Structure formats: C-alpha cells, structure tokens
Coordinates of N, CA and C in Angstrom, one line a residue:
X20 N 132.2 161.5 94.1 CA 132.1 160.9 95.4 C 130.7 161.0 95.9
X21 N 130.1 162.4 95.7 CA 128.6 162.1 96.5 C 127.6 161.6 95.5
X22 N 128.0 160.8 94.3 CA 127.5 160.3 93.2 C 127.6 158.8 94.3
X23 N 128.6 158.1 94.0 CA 128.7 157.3 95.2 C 127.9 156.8 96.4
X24 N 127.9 158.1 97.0 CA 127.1 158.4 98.4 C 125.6 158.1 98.1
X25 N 125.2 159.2 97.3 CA 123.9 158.6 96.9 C 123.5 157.1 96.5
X26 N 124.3 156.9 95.4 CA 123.8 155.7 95.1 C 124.3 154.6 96.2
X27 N 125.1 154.9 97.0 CA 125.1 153.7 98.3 C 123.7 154.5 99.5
X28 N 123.8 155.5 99.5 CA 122.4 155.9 100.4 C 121.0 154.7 99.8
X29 N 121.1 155.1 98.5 CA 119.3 154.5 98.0 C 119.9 153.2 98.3
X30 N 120.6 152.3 97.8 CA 120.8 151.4 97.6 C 120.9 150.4 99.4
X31 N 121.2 151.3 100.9 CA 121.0 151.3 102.1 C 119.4 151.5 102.2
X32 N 118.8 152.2 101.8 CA 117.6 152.0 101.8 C 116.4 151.3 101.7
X33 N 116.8 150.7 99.8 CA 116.3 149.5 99.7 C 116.5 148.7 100.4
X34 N 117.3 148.4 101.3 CA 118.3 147.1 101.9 C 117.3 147.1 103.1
X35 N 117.6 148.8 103.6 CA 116.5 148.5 104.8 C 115.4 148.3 104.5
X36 N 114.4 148.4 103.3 CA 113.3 148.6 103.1 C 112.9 146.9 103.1
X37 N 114.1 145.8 102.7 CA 114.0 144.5 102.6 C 114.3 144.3 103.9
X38 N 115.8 145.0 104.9 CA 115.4 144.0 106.1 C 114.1 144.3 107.2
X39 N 113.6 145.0 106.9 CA 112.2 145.4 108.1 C 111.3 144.6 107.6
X40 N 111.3 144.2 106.3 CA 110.3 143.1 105.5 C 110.5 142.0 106.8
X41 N 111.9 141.5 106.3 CA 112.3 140.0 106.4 C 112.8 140.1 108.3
X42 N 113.2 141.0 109.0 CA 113.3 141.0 110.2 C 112.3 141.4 111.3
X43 N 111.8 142.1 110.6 CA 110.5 142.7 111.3 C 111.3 143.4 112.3
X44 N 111.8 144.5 111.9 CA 112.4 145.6 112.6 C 111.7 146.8 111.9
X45 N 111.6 147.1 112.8 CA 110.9 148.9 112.4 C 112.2 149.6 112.1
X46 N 111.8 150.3 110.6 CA 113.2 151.2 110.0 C 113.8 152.3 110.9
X47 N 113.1 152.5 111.6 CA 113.8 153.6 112.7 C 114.4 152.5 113.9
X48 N 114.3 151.7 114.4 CA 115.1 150.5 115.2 C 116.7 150.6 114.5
X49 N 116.0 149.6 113.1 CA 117.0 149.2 112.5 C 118.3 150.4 112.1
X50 N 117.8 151.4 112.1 CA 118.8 152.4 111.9 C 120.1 152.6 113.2
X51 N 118.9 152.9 114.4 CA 120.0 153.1 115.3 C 121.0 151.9 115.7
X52 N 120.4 150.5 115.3 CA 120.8 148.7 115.1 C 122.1 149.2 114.7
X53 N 122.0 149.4 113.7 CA 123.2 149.3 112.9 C 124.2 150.8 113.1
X54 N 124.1 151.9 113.5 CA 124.7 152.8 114.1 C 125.5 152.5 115.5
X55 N 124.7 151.8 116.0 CA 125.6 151.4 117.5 C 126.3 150.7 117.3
X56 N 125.6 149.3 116.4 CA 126.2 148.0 117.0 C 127.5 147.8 115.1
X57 N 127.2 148.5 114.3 CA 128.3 148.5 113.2 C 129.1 150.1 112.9
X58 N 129.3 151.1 113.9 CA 129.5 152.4 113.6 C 129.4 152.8 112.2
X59 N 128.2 152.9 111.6 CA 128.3 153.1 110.5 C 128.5 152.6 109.6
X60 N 129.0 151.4 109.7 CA 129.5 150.7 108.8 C 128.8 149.5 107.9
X61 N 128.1 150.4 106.8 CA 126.9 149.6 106.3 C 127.4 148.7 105.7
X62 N 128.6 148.7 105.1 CA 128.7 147.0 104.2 C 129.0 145.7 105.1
X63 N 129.7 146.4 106.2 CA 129.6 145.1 107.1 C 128.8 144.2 107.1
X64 N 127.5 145.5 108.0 CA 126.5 145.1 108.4 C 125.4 144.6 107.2
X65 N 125.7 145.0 105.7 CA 124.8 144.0 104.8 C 125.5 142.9 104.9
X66 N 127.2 142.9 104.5 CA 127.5 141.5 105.2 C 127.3 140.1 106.0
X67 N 127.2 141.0 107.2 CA 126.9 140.1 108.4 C 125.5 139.5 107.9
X68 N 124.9 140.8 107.3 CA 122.6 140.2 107.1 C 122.9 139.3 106.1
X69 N 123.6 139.2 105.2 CA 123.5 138.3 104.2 C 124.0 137.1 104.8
X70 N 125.0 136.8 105.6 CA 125.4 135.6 106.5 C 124.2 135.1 107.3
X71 N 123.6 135.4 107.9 CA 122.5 135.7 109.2 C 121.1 135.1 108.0
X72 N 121.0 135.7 106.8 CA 120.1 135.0 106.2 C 120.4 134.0 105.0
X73 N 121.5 133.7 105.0 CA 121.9 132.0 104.6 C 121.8 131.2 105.3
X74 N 122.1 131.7 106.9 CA 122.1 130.9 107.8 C 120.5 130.1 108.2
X75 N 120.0 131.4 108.3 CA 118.5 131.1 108.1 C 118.0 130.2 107.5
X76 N 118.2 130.5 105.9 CA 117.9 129.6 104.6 C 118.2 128.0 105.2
X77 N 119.2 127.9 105.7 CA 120.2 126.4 105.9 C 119.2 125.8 107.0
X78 N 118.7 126.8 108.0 CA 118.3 126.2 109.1 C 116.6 125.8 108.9
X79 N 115.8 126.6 107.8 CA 115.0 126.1 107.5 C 114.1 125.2 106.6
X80 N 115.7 125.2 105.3 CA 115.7 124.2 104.6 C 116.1 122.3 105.6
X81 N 117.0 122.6 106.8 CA 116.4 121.5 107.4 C 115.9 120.9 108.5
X82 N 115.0 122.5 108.7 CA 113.4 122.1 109.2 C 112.6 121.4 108.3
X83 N 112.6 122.0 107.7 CA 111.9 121.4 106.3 C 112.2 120.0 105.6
X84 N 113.2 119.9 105.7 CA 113.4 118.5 105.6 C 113.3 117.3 106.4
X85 N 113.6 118.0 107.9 CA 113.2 116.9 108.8 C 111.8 116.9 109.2
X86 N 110.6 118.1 108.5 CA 109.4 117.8 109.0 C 109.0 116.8 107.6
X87 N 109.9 117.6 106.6 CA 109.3 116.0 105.6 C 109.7 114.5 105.9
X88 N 110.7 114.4 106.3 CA 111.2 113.1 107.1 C 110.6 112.6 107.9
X89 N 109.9 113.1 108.8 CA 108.9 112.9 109.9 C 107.5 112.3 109.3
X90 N 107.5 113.2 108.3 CA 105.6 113.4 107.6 C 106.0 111.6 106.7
X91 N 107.1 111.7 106.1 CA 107.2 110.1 105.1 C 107.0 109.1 106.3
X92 N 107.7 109.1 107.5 CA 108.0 107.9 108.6 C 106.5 107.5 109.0
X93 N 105.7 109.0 109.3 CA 104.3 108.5 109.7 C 103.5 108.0 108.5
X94 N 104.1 108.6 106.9 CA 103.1 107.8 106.0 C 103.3 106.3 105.9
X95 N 104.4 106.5 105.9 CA 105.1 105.0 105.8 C 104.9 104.2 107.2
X96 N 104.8 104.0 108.3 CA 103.9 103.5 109.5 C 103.1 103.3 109.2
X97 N 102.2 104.4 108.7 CA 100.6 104.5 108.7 C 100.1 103.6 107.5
X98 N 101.0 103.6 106.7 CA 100.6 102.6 105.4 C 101.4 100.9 106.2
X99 N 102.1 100.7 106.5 CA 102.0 99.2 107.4 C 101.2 98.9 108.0
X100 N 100.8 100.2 108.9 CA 99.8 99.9 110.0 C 98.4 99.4 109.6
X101 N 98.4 100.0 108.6 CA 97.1 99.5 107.2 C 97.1 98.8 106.4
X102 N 98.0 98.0 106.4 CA 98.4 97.2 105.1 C 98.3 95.6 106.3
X103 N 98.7 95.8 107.7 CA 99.0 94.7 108.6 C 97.4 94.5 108.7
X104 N 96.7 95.5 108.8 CA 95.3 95.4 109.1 C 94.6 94.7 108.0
X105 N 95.1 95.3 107.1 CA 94.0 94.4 105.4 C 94.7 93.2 105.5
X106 N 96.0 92.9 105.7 CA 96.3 91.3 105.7 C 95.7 90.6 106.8
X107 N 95.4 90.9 107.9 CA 94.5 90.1 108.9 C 93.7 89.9 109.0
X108 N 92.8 91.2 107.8 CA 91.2 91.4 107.7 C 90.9 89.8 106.3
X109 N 92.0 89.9 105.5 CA 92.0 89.2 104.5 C 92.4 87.6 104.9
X110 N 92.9 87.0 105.9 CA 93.5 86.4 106.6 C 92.3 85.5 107.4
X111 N 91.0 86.8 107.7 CA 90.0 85.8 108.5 C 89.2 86.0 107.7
X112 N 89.0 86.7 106.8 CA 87.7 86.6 105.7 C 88.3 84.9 104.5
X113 N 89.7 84.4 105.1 CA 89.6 83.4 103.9 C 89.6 82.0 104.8
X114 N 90.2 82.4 105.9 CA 89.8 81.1 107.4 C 87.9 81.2 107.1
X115 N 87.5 82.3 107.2 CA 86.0 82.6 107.7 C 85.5 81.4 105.6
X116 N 86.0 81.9 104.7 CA 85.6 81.5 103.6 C 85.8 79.8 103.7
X117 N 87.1 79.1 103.9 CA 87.6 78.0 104.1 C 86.6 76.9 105.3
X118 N 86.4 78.1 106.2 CA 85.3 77.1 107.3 C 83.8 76.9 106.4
X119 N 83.2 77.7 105.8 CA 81.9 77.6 105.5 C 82.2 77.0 104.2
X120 N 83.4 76.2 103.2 CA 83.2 75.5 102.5 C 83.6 73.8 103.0
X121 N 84.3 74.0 104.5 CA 84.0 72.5 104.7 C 83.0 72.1 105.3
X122 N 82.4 73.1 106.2 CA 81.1 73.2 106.3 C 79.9 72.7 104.9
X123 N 80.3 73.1 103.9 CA 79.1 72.5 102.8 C 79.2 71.1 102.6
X124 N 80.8 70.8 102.0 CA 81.0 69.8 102.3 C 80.7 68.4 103.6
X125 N 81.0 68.8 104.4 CA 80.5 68.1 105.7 C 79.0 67.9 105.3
X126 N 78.1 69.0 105.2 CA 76.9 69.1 104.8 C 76.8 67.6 103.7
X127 N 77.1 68.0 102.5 CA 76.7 67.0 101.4 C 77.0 65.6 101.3
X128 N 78.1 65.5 102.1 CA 78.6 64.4 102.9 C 77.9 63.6 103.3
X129 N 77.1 64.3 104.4 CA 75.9 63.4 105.8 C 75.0 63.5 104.7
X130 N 74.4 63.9 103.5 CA 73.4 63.9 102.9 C 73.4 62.5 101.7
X131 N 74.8 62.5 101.3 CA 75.3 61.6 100.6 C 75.2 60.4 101.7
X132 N 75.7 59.8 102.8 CA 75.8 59.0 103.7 C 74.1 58.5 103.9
X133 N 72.8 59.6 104.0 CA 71.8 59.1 104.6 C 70.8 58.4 103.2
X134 N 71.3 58.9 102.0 CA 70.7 58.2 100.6 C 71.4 57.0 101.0
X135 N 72.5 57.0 100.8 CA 73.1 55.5 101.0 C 72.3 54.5 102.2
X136 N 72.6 55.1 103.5 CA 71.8 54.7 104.5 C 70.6 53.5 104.0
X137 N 69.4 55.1 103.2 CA 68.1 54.4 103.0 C 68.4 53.7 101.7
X138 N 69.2 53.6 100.8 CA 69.1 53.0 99.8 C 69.8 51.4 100.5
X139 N 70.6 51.4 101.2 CA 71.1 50.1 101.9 C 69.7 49.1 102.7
X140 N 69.0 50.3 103.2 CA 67.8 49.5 104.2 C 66.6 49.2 103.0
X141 N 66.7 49.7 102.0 CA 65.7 49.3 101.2 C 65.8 47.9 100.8
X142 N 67.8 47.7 100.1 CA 67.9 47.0 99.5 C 67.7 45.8 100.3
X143 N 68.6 45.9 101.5 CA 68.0 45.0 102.7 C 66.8 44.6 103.1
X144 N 65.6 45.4 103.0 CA 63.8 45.0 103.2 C 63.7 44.2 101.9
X145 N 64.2 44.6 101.1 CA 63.9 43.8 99.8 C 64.6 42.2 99.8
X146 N 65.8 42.5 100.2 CA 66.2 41.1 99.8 C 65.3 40.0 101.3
X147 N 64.9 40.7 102.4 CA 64.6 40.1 103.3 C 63.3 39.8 102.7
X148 N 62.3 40.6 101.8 CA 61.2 40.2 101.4 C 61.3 38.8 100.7
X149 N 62.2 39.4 99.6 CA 62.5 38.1 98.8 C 62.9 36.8 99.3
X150 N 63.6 36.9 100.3 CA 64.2 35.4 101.2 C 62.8 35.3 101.8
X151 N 62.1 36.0 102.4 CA 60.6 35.4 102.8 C 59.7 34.7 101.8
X152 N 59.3 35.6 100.9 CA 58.9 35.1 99.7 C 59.8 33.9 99.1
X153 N 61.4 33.5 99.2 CA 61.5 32.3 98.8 C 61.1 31.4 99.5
X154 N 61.5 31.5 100.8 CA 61.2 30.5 101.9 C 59.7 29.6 101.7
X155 N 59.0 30.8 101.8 CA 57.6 30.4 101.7 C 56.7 29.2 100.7
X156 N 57.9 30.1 99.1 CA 57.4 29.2 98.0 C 58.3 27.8 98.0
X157 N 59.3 27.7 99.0 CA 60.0 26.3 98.9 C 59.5 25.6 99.7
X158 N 58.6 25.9 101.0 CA 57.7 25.3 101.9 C 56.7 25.3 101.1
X159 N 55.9 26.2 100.5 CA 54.6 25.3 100.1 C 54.9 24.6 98.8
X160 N 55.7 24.1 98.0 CA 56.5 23.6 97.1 C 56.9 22.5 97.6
X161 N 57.1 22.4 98.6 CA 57.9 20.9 99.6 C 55.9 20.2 99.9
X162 N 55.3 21.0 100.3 CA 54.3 20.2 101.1 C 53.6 20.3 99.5
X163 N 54.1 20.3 98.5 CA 52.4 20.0 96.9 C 53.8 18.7 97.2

C-alpha cells in the first residue's frame, strides 16, 4: 500500500509539476486548490484537469480556425480587390492602346487624302495646261 502511495505521491507531483507549467499556478496555490476545493481527492481533480484541458484544446483549436478563416476571407478579398484593380488597369491601358491606334490611322488617312488632294490638282493644272495648249494650237491652226 505505501508502495502505491508513493508511486501515486511522485506521480501527483509530476502532475503538479505540469499543471503550474500549463496553469500558471504556483505549486504551493495549487496545493491548497486542490485540498479545499477536491478534499484530497487527487484523481478527481486530475480528472476534472484533463477535462478543463481538452476543453481548452477544443476552444483553441477553433480560435485557430476561425482566425484562419478570417486570415483566407481577407486573402481572398484582398486578391479580388487586386485582381478588380489589374482588370481596370488592363481595361484602360487597352481603351488607352485602341485610341492611339485610331489615332495613327486617322493620321495616315488625312495623309493619304492630301497626296490624293495634290495629286488630283496636278492632274487638273495639267489637263488645264493641255486644254490651253490645245486651244491655242487649234486657233493658230484655224488662222494659217
């Protein structure tokens, strides 16, 4: 029996030596803790600590999960939020691309229109030369 006792003494020990770790109770607290509030009654009270720190476990496994749920929602925002921005950015860089190529066009256009222009008033001085010049040579052709 005090074979027992011992080995349930050390074995209370260790226990307290882990709950002052994990509770942050000073071993002399925790002693009279569990004297008052379990009369002695250590297996309870590992009991109850083992309940008390699954509960724990549960409650910060879903902290933890809802701060990763939170952390994905903002990545995931923050990547729309950025993804809405590059398609808008991409959206006026191709308006902005699309205006300065009808722009060249328009350009080569009026450039093509003013060759024609002068190539029309040439052909026009010409043929008016030549109607003068025929004129002339059928008038002095009429008077030989």
């Amino acid at each position: 029996m005090k074979l027992y006792q011992k080995g349930a003494a050390s074995a209370s020990c260790h226990c307290l030596l882990l709950l002052t770790k994990t509770e942050n109770i000073e071993a002399a607290n925790l002693k009279e803790h569990v004297m008052s509030a379990y009369a002695g009654n250590w297996v309870q009270f590992f009991i109850d600590w083992d309940q008390k720190m699954k509960q724990r476990t549960e409650e910060q496994t879903q902290e933890l999960q809802e701060t990763i749920l939170a952390a994905s929602r903002f990545t995931v925002d923050s990547l729309q939020q950025e993804n809405e921005r590059l398609r808008a950015d991409l959206q006026y860089l191709l308006e902005r691309e699309r205006k300065r190529e009808l722009a060249e066009k328009l350009k080569q256009e009026r450039a093509l229109l003013r060759k024609s222009r002068k190539r029309a008033q040439r052909q026009q001085a010409a043929t008016a030369s030549y109607s003068k010049v025929s004129v002339r040579r059928t008038f002095v052709a009429s008077r030989l």
